[in-house]
Coordinates of N, CA and C in Angstrom, one line a residue:
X1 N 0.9 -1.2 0.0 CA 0.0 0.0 0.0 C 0.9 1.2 0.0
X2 N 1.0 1.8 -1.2 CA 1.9 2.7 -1.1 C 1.5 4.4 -1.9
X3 N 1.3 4.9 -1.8 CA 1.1 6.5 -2.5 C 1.5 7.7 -1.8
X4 N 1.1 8.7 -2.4 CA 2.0 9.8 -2.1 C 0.6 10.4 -0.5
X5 N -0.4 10.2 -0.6 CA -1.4 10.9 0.4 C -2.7 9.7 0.6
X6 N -2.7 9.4 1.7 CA -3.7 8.4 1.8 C -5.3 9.4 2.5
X7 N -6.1 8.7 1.4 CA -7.3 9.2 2.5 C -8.0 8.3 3.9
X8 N -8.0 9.4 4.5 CA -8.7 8.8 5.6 C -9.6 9.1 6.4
X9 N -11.2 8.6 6.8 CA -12.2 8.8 6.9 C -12.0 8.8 8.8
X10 N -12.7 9.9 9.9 CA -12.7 9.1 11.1 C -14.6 9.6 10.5
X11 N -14.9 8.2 11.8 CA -16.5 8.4 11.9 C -16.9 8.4 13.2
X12 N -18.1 8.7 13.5 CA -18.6 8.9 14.5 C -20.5 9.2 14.4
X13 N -21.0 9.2 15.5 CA -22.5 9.2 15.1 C -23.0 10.7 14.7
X14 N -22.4 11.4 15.9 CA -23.0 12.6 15.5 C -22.5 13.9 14.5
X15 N -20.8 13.5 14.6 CA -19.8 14.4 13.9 C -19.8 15.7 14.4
X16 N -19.5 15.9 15.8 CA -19.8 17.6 16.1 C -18.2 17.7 17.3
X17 N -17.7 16.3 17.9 CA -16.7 16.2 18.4 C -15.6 15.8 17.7
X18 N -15.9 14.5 18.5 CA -14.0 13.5 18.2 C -13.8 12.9 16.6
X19 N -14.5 12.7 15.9 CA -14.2 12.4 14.3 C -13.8 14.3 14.0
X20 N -14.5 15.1 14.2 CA -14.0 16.7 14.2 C -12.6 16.9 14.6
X21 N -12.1 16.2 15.6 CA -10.7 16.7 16.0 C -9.9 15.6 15.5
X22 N -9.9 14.6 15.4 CA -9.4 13.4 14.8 C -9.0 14.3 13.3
X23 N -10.0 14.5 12.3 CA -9.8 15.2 11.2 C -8.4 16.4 11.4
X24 N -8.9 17.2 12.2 CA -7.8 18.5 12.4 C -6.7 18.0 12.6
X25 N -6.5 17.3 14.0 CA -4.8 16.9 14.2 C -4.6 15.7 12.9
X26 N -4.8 15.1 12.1 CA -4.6 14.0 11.1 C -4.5 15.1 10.2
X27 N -4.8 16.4 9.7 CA -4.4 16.8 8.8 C -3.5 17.9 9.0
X28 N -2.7 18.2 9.7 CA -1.3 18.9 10.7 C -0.6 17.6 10.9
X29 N -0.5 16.5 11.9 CA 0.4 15.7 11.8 C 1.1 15.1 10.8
X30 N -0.5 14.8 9.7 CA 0.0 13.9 8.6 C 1.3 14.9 7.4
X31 N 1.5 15.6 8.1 CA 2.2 16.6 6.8 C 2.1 16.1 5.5
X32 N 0.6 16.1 4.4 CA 0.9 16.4 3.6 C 0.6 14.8 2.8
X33 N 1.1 13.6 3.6 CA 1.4 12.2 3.6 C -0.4 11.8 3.9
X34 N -1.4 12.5 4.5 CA -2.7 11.8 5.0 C -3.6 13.2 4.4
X35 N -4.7 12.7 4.0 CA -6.0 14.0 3.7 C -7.1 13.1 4.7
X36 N -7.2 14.0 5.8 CA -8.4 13.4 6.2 C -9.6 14.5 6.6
X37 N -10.5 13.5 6.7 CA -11.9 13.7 6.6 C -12.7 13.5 7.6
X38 N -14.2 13.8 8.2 CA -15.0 13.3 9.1 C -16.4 12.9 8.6
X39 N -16.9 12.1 9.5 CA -18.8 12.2 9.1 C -19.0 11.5 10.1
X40 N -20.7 11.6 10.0 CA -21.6 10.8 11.3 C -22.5 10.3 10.7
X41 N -22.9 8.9 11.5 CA -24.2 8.4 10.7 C -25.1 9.0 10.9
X42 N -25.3 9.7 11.9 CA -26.6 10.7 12.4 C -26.3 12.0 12.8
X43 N -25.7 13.2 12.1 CA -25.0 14.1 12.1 C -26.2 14.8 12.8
X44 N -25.0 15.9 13.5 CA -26.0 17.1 14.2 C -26.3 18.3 13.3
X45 N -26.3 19.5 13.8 CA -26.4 20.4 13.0 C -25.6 21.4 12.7
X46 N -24.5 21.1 13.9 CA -23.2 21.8 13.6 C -22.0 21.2 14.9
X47 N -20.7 21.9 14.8 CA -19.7 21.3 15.6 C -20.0 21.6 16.8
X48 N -19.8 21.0 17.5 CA -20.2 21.6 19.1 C -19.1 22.5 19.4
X49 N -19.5 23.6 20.1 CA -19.2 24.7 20.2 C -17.4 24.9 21.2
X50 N -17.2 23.7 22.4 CA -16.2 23.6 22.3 C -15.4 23.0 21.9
X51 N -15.4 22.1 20.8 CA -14.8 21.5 19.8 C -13.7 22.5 18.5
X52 N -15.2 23.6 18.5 CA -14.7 24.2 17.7 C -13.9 25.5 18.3
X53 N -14.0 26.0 20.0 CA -13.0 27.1 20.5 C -11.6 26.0 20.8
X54 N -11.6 24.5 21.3 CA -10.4 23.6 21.8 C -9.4 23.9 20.5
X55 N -10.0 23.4 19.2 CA -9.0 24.0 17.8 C -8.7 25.1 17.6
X56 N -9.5 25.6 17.4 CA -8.7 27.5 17.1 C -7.9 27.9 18.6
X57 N -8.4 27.1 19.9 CA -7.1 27.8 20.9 C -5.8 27.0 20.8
X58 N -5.6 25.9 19.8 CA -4.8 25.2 19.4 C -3.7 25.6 18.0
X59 N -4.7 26.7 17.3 CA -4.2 26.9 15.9 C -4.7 26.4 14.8
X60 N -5.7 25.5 15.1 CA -6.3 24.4 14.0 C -6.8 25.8 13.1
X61 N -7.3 25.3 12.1 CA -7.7 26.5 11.0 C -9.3 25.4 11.3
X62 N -10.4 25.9 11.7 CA -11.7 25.6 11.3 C -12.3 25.6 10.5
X63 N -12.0 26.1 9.5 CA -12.8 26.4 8.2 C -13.7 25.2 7.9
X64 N -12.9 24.2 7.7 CA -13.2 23.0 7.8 C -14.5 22.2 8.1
X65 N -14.8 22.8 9.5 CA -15.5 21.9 10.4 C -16.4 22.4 10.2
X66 N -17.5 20.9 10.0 CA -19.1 21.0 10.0 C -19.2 19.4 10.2
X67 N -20.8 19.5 10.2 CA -21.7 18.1 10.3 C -21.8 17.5 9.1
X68 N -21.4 16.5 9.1 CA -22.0 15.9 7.7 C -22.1 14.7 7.9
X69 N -22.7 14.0 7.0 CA -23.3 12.6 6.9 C -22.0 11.5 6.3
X70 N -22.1 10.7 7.0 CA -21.3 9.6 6.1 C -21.4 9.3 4.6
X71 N -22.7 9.7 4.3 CA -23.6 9.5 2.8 C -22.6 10.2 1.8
X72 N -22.1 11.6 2.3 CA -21.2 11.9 1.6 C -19.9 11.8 1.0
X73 N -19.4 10.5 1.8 CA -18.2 9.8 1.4 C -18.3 8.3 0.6
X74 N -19.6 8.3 0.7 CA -20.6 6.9 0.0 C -20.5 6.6 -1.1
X75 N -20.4 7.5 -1.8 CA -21.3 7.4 -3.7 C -19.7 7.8 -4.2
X76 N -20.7 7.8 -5.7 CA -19.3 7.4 -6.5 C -18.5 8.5 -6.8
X77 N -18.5 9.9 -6.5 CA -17.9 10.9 -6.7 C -16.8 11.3 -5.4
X78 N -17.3 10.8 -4.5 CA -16.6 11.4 -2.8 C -14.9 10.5 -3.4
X79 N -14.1 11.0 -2.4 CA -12.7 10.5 -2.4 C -12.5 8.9 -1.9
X80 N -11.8 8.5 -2.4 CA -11.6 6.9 -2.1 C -10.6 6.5 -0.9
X81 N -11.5 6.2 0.2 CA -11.0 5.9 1.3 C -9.6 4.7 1.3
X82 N -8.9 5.0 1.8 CA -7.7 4.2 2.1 C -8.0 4.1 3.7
X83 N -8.5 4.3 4.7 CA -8.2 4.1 6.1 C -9.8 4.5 6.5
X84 N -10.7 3.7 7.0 CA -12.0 4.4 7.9 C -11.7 4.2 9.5
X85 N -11.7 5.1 10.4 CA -11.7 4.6 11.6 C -12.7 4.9 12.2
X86 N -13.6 4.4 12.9 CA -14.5 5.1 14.1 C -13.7 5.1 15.4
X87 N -14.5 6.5 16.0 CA -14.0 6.8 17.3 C -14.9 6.8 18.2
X88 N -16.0 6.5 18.0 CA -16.6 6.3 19.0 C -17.8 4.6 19.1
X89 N -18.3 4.6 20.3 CA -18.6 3.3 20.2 C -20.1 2.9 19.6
X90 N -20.4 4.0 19.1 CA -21.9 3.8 18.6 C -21.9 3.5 17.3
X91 N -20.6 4.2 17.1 CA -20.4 4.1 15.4 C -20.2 2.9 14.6
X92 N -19.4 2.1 16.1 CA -18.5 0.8 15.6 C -20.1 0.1 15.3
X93 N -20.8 0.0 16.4 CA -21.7 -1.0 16.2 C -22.8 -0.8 15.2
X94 N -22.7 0.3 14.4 CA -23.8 0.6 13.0 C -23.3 -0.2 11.9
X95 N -24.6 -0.4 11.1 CA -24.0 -0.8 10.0 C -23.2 0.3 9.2
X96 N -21.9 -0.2 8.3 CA -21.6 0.9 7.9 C -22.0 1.0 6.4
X97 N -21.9 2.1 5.6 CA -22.0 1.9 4.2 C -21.0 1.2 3.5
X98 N -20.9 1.0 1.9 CA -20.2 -0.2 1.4 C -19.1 1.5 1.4
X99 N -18.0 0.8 1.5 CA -16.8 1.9 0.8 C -16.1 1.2 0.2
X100 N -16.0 1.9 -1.1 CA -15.4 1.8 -2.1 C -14.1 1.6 -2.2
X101 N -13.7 0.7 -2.8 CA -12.0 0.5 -2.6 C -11.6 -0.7 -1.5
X102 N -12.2 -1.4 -0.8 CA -12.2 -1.8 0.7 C -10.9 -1.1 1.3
X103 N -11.2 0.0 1.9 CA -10.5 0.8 3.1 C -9.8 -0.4 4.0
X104 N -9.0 0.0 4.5 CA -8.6 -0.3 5.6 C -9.1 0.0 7.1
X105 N -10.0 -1.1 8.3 CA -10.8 -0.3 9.4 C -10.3 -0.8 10.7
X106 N -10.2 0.2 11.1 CA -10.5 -0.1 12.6 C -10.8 0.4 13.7
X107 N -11.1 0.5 14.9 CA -11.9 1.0 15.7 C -10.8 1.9 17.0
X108 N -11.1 3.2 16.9 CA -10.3 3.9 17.7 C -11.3 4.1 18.7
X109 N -12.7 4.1 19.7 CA -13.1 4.0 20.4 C -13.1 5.1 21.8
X110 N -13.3 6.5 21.7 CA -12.9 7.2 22.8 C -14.2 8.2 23.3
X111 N -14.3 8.2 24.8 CA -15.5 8.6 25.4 C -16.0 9.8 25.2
X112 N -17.1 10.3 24.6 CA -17.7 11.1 23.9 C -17.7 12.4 25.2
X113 N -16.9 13.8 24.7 CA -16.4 14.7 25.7 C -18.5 15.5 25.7
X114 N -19.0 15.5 24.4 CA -19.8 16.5 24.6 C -21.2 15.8 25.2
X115 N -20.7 14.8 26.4 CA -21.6 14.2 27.2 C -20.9 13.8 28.5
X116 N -19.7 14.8 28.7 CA -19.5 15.3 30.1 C -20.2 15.9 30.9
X117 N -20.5 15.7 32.3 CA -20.8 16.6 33.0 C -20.6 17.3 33.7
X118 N -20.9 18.6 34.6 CA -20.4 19.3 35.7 C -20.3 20.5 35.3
X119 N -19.2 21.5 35.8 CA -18.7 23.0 35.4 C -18.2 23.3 34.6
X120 N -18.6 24.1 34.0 CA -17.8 24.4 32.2 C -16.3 23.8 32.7
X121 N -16.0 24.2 33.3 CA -14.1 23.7 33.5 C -14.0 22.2 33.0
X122 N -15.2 21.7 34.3 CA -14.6 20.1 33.4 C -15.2 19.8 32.7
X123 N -16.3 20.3 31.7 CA -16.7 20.0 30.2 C -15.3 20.3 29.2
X124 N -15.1 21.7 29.3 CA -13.9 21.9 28.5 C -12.4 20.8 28.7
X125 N -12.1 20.8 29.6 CA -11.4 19.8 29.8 C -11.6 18.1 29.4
X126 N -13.2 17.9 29.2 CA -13.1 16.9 28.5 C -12.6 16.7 27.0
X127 N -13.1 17.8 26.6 CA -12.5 17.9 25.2 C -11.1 17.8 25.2
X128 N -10.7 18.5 25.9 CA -8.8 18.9 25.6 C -8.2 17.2 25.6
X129 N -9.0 16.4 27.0 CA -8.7 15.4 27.2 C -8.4 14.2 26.1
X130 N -9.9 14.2 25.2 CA -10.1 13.6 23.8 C -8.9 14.1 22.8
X131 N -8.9 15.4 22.8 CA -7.9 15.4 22.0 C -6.2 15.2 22.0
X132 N -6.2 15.0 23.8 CA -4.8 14.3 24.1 C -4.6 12.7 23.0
X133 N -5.7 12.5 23.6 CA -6.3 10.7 23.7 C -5.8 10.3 22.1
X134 N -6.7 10.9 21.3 CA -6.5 11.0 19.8 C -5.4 11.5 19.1
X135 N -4.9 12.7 20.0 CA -3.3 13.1 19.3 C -2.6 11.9 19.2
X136 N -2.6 11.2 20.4 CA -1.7 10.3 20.4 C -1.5 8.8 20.0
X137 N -2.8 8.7 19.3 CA -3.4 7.3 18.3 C -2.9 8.0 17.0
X138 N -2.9 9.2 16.6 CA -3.1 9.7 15.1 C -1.3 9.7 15.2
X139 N -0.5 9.9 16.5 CA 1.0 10.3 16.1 C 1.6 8.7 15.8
X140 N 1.1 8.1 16.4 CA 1.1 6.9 16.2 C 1.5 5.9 15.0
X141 N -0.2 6.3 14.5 CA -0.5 5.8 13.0 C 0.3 6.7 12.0
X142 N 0.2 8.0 12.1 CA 1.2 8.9 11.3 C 2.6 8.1 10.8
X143 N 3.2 7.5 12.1 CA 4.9 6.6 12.1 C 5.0 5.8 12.0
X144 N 4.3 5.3 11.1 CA 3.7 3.2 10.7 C 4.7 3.7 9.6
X145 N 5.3 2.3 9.2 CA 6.0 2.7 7.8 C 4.9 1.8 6.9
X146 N 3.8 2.6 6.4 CA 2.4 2.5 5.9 C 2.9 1.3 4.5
X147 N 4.3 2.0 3.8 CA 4.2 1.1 2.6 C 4.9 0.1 2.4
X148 N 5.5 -0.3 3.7 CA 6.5 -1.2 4.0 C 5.8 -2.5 4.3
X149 N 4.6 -2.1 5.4 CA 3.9 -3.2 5.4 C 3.0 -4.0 4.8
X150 N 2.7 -5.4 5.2 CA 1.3 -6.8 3.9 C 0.4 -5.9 4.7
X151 N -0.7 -6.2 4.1 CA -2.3 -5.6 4.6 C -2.0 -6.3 6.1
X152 N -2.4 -7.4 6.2 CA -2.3 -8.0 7.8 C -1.3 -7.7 8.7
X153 N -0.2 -7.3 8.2 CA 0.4 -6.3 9.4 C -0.2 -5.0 10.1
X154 N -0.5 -4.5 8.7 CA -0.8 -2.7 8.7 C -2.4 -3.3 9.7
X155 N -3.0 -4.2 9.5 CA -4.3 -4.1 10.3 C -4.0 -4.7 11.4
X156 N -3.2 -5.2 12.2 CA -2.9 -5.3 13.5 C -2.4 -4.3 13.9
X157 N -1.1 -3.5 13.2 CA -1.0 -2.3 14.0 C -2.4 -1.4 14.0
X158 N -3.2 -0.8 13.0 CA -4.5 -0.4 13.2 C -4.9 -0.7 14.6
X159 N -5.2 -1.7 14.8 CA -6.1 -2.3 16.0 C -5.2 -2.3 17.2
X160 N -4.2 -2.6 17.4 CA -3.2 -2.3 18.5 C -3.6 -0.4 18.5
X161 N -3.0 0.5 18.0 CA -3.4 1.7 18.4 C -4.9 1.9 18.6
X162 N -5.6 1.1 18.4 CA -7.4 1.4 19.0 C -7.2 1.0 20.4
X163 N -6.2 0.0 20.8 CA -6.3 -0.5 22.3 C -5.6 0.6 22.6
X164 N -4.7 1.2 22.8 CA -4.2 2.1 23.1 C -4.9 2.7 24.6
X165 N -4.4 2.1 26.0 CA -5.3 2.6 26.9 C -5.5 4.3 26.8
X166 N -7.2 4.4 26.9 CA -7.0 5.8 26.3 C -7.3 6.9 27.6
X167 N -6.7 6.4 29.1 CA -6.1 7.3 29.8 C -4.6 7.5 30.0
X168 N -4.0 6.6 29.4 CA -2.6 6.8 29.0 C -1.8 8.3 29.1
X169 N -0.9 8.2 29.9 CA -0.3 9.5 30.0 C 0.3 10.3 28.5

């Protein structure tokens, strides 16, 4: 598996969080080497609101970020997945649509920040948290020598970075 920019899908149900930040840091880490993307099978109506201050207090460029449906990576025009991951656990368990090309998947699984509770401090903090969680799955996968490896390598290491304890320092 070898090219110059792989694409790569994260999913999630709602698309307003963690497939949102997954996308941002995957396209800064990947320098150039990853184009990624987000969707939800049941998108909301926009990014949740600290999703979208956690990146811009980070430098992320937002432009980016919205809701959108998985449907739009579906059909025969959208870009051809090389990598789908879900991050969260509702997503894993949906059916998913057929993707074209058979992607490579696996399940990054991390606890949905914008169903924290308490004082804005530790709402916000959940997020930052998620995005520790996921920086450090995405730096991970970023350092795979992607074209070196058979498919069944590359998809064990996939799945080893989904175990990834994700309170890990």
């Amino acid at each position: 598996m070898t090219r110059d920019a792989y694409n790569v899908l994260f999913l999630c149900t709602g698309n307003s969080a963690r497939s949102i930040i997954a996308e941002a840091i995957l396209n800064r880490e990947g320098m150039g080497r990853f184009k990624a993307f987000s969707a939800g099978s049941k998108p909301g109506t926009a990014p949740h609101p600290y999703t979208l201050d956690l990146l811009g207090g980070l430098n992320h460029d937002t432009g980016f970020a919205r809701s959108k449906s998985w449907d739009e990576f579906a059909g025969p025009d959208a870009p051809q997945m090389d990598f789908v991951f879900t991050v969260c656990d509702k997503a894993a368990a949906e059916d998913c649509p057929f993707w074209p090309g058979q992607p490579m998947t696996a399940h990054w699984g991390v606890p949905d920040p914008a169903r924290a509770e308490g004082p804005e401090a530790a709402r916000r903090f959940a997020f930052s948290d998620i995005y520790r969680m996921l920086r450090s799955r995405i730096s991970i996968f970023v350092s795979l020598p992607i074209g070196s490896l058979d498919r069944m390598a590359l998809q064990r290491n996939l799945d080893d970075i989904g175990k990834t304890p994700a309170k890990a320092d």
